[in-house]
PDB file of C-alpha atoms in Angstrom:
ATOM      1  CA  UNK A  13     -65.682 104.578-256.579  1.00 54.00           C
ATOM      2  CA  UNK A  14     -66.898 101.400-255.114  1.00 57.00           C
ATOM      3  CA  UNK A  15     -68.177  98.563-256.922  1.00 59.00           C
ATOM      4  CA  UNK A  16     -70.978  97.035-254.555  1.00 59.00           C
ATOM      5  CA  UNK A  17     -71.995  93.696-254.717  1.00 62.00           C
ATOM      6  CA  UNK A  18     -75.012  93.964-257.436  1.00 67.00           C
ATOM      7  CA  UNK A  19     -72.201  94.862-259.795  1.00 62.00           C
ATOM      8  CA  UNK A  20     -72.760  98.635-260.807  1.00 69.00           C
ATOM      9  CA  UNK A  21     -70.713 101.252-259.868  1.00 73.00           C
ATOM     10  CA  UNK A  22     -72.136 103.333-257.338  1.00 70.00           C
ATOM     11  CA  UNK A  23     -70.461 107.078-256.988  1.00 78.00           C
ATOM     12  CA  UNK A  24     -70.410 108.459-253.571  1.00 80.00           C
ATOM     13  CA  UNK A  25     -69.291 112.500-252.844  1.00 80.00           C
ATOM     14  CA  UNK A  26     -66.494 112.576-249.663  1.00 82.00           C
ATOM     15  CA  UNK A  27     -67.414 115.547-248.273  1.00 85.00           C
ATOM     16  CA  UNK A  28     -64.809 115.537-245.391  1.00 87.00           C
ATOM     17  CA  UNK A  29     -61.977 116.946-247.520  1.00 88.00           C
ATOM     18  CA  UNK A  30     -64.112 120.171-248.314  1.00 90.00           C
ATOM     19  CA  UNK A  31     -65.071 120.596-244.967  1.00 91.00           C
ATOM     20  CA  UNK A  32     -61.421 120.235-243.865  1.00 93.00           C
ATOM     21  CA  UNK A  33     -60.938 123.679-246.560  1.00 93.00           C
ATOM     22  CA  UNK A  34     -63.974 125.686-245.378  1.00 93.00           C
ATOM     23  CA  UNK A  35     -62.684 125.267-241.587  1.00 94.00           C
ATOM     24  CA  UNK A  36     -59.206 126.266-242.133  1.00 93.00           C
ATOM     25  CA  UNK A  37     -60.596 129.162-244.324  1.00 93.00           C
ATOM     26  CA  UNK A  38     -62.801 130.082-241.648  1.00 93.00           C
ATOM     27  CA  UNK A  39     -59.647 130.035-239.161  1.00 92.00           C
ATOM     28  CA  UNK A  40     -57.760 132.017-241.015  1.00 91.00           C
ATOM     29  CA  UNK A  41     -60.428 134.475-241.968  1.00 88.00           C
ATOM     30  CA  UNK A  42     -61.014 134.843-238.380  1.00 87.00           C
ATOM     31  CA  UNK A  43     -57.057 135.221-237.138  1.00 86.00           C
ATOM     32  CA  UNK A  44     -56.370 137.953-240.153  1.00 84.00           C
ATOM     33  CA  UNK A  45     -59.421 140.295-239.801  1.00 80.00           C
ATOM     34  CA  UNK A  46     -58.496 142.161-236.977  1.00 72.00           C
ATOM     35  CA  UNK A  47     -55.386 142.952-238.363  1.00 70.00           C
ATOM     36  CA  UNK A  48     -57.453 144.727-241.601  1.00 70.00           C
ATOM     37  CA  UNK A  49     -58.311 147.782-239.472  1.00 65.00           C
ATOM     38  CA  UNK A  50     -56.676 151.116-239.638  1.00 64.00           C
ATOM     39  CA  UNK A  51     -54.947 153.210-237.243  1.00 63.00           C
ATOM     40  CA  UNK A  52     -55.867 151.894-233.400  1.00 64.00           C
ATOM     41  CA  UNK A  53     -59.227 151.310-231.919  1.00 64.00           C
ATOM     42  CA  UNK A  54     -60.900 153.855-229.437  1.00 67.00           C
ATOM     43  CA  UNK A  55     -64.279 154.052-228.210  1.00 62.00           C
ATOM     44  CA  UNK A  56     -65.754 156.551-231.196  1.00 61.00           C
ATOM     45  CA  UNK A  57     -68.927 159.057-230.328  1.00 63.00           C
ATOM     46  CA  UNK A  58     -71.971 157.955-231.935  1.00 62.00           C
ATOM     47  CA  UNK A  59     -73.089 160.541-234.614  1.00 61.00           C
ATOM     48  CA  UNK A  60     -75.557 159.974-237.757  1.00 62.00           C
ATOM     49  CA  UNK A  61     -73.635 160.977-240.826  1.00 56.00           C
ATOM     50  CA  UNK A  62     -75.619 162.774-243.238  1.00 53.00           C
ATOM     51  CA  UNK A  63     -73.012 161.405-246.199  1.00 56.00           C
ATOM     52  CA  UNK A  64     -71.350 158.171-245.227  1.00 49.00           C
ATOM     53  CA  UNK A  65     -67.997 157.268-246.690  1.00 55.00           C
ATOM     54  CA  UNK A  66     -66.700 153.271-246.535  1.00 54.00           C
ATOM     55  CA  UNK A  67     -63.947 153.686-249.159  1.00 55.00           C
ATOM     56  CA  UNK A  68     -60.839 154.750-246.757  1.00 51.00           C
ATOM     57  CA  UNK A  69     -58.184 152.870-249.067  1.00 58.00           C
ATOM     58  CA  UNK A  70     -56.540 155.980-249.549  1.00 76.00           C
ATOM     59  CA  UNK A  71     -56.944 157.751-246.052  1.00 84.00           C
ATOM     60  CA  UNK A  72     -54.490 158.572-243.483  1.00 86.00           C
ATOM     61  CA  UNK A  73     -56.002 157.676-239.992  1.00 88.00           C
ATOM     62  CA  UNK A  74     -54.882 159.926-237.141  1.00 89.00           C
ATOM     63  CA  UNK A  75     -55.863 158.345-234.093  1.00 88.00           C
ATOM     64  CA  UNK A  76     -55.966 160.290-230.575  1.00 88.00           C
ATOM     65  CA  UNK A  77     -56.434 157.731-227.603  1.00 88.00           C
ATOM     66  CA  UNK A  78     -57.738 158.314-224.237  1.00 86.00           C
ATOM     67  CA  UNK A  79     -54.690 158.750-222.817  1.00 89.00           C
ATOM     68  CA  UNK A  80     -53.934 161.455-225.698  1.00 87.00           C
ATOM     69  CA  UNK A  81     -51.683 159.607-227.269  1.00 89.00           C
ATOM     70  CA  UNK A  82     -51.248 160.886-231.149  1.00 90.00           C
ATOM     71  CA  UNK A  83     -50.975 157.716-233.909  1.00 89.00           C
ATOM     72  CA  UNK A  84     -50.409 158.553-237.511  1.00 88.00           C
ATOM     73  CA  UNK A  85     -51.253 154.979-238.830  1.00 84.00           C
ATOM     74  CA  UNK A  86     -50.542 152.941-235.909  1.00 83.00           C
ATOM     75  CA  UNK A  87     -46.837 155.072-234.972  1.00 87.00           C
ATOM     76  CA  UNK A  88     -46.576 157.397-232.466  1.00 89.00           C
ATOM     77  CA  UNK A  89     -46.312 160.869-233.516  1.00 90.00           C
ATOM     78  CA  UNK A  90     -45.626 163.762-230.680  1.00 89.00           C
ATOM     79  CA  UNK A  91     -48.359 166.430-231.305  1.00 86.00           C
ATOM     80  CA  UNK A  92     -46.322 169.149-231.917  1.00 88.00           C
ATOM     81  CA  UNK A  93     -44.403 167.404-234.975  1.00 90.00           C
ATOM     82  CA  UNK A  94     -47.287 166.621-236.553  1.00 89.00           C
ATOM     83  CA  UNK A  95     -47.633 169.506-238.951  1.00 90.00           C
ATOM     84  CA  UNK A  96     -43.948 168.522-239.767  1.00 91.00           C
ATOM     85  CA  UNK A  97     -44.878 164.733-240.271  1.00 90.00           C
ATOM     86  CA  UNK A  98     -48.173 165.156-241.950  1.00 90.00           C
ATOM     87  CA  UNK A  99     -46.792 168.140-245.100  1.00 90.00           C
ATOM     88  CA  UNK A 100     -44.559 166.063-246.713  1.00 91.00           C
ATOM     89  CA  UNK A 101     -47.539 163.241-247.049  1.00 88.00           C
ATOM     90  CA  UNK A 102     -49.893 165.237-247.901  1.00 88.00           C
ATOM     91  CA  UNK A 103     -47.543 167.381-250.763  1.00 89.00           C
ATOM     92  CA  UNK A 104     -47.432 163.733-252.399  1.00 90.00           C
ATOM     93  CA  UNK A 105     -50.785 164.032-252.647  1.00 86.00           C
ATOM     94  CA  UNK A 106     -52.730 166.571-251.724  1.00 79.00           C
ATOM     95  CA  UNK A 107     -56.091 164.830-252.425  1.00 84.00           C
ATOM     96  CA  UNK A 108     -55.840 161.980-249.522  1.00 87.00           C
ATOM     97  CA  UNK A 109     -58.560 162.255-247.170  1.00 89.00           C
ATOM     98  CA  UNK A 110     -57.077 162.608-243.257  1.00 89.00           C
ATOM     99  CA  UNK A 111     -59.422 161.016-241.170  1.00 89.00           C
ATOM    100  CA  UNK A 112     -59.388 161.553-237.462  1.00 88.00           C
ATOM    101  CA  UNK A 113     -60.256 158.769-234.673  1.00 87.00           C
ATOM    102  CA  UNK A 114     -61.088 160.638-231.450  1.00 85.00           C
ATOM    103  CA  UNK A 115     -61.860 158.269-228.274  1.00 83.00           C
ATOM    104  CA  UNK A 116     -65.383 159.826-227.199  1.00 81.00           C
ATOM    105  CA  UNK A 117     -64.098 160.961-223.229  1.00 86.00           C
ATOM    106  CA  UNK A 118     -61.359 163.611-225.195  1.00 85.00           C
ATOM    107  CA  UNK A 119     -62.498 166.984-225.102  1.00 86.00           C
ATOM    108  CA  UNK A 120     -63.443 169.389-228.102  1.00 84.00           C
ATOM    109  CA  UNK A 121     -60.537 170.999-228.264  1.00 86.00           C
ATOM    110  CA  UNK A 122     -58.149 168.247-228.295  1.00 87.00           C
ATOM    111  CA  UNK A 123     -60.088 167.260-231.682  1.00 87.00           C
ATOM    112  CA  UNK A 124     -60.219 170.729-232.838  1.00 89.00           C
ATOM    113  CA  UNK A 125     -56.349 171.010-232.508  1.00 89.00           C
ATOM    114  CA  UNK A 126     -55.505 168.170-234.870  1.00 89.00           C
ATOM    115  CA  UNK A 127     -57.901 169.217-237.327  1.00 89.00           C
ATOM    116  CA  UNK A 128     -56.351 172.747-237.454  1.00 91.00           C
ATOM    117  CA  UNK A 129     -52.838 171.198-237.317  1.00 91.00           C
ATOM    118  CA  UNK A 130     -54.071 169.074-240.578  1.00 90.00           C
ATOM    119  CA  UNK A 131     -55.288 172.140-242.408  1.00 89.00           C
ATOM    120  CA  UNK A 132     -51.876 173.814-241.858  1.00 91.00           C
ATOM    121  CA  UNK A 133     -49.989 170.476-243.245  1.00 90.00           C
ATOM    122  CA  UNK A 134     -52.259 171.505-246.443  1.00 89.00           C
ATOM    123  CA  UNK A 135     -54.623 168.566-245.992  1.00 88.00           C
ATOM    124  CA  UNK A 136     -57.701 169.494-248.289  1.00 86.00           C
ATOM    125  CA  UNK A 137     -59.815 167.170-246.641  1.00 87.00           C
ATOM    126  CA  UNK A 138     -60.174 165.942-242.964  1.00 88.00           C
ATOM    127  CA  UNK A 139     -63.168 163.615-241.386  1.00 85.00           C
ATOM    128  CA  UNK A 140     -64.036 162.453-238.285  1.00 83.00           C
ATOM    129  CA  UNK A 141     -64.707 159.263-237.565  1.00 81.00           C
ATOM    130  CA  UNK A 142     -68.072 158.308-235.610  1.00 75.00           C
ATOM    131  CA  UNK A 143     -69.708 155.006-234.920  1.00 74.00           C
ATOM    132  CA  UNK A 144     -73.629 154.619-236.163  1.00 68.00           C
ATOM    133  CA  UNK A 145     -75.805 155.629-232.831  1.00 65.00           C
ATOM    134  CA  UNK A 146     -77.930 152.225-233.976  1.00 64.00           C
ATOM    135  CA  UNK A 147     -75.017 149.918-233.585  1.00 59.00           C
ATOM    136  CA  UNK A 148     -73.953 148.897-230.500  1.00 55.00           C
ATOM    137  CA  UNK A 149     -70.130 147.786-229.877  1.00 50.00           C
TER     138      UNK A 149
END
């Protein structure tokens, strides 16, 4: 506080040191983010979901690039270990949701063959994951 020359005390808020805080929040905010999503990102088909799910907390994200290349989480996984990698997972717990990322230039079949590959691990229930036809990005 400063004591001007009238005599009273006159009580001033420094704002610098909070906006010092927000920034570096901000920074960091922006730097850690990316890091927050799951499995690797491909170019999803657009699809309107008739029951949308946001809590994947508990999912296991298989992720099948463009180049149809198989990642269980963001590791590498040959296709045809899969059913080996995915049973003892899923006989943890059997209730964990395997959602599948698909790039949108894959085929059906390539899909169709992970989903019947999780159904033979014993996965009870598997998604796909689709990006909202009114979003663009």
């Amino acid at each position: 506080m400063k004591r001007p020359a009238h005599g009273g005390l006159k009580a001033e808020l420094n704002v610098t040191p909070l906006v010092d805080v927000v920034l570096v929040l901000l920074i960091i905010f922006m730097v850690v983010t990316p890091f927050l999503q799951k499995g690797r990102a491909v170019d999803l088909p657009r699809a309107r979901a008739s029951e949308v799910n946001k809590s994947h907390s508990h999912a296991i994200f298989l992720t099948l690039t463009a180049e149809k290349k198989l990642l269980l989480d963001r590791t590498e996984v040959a296709q045809a270990e899969l059913v080996n990698v995915l049973t003892p997972i899923l006989a943890q717990d059997p209730n964990v949701e395997v959602l599948i990322k698909g790039d949108r230039s894959l085929r059906y079949g390539d899909v169709r063959a992970l989903m019947k590959a999780c159904h033979q691990a014993g996965a009870r229930r598997v998604g796909l994951a689709t990006r909202d036809p009114g979003k663009e990005g």
